[in-house]
PDB file of C-alpha atoms in Angstrom:
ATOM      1  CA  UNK U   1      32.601  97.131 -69.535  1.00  0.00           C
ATOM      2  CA  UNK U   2      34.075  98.938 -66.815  1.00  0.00           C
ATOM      3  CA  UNK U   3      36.631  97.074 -64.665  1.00  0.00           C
ATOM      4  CA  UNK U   4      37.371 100.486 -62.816  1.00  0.00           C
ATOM      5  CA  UNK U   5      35.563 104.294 -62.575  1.00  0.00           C
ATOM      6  CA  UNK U   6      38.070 105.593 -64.920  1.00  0.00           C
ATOM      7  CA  UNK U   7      39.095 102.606 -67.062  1.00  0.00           C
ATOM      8  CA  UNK U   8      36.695 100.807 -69.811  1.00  0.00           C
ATOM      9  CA  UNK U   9      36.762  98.405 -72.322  1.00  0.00           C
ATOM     10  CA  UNK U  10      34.621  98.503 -75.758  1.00  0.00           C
ATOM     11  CA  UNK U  11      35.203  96.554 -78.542  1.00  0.00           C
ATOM     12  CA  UNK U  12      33.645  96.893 -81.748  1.00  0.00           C
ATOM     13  CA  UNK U  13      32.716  94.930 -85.453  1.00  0.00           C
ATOM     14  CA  UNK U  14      34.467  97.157 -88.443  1.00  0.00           C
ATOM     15  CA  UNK U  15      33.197  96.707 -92.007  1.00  0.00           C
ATOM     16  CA  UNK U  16      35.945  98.181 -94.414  1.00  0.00           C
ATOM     17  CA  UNK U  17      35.252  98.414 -98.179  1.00  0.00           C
ATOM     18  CA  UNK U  18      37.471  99.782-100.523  1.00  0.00           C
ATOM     19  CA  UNK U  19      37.526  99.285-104.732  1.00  0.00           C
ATOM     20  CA  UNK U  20      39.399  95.951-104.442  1.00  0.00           C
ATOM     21  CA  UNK U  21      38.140  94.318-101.243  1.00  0.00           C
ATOM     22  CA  UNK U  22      36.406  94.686 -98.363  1.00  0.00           C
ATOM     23  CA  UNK U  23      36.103  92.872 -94.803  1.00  0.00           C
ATOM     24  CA  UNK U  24      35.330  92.912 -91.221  1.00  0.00           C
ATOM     25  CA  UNK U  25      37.517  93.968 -88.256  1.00  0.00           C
ATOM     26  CA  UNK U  26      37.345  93.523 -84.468  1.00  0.00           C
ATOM     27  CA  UNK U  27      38.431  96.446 -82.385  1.00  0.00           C
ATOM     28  CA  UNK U  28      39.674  96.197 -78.354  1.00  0.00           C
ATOM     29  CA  UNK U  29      39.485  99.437 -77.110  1.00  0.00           C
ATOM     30  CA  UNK U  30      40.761 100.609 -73.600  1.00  0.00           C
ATOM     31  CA  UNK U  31      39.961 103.950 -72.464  1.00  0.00           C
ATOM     32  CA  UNK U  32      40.678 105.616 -69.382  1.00  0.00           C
ATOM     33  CA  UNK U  33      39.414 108.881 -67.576  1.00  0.00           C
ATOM     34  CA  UNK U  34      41.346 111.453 -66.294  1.00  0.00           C
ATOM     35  CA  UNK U  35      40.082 115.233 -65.386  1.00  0.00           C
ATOM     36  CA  UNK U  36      37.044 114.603 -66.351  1.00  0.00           C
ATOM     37  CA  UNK U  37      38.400 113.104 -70.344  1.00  0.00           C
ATOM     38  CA  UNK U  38      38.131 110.184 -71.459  1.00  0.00           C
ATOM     39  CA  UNK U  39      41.642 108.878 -72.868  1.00  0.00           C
ATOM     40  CA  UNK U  40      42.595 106.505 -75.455  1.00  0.00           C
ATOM     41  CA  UNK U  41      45.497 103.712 -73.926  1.00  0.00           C
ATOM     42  CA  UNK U  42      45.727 101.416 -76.710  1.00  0.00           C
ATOM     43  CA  UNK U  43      43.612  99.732 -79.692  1.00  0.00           C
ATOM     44  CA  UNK U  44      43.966  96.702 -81.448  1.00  0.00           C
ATOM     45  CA  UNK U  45      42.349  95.385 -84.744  1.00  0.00           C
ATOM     46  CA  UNK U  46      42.068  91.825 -85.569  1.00  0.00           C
ATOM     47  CA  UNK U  47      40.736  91.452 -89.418  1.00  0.00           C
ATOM     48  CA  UNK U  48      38.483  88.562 -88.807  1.00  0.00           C
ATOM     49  CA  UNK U  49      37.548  87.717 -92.520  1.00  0.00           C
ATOM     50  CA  UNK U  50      37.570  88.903 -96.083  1.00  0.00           C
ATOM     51  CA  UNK U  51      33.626  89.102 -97.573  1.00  0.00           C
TER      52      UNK U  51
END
């Protein structure tokens, strides 16, 4: 989604796995663009459920 030219919003599903567990995550990222970069403003992760 892109509320602006330079600023967007992307979210994402995570599956993590590791020797003792694993799950699924929900990522919020906003982004914005400046000369001609796209730049990270902030992330958060929500773990949604162990599987």
């Amino acid at each position: 989604m892109f509320p602006a030219a330079d600023v967007a919003v992307a979210s994402a599903r995570q599956l993590w796995v590791t020797a003792q567990e694993r799950g699924v995550n929900a990522g919020t990222w906003v982004l914005t663009k400046k000369n001609g970069a796209w730049w990270i403003c902030t992330v958060h992760n929500t773990r949604l459920t162990a599987i």
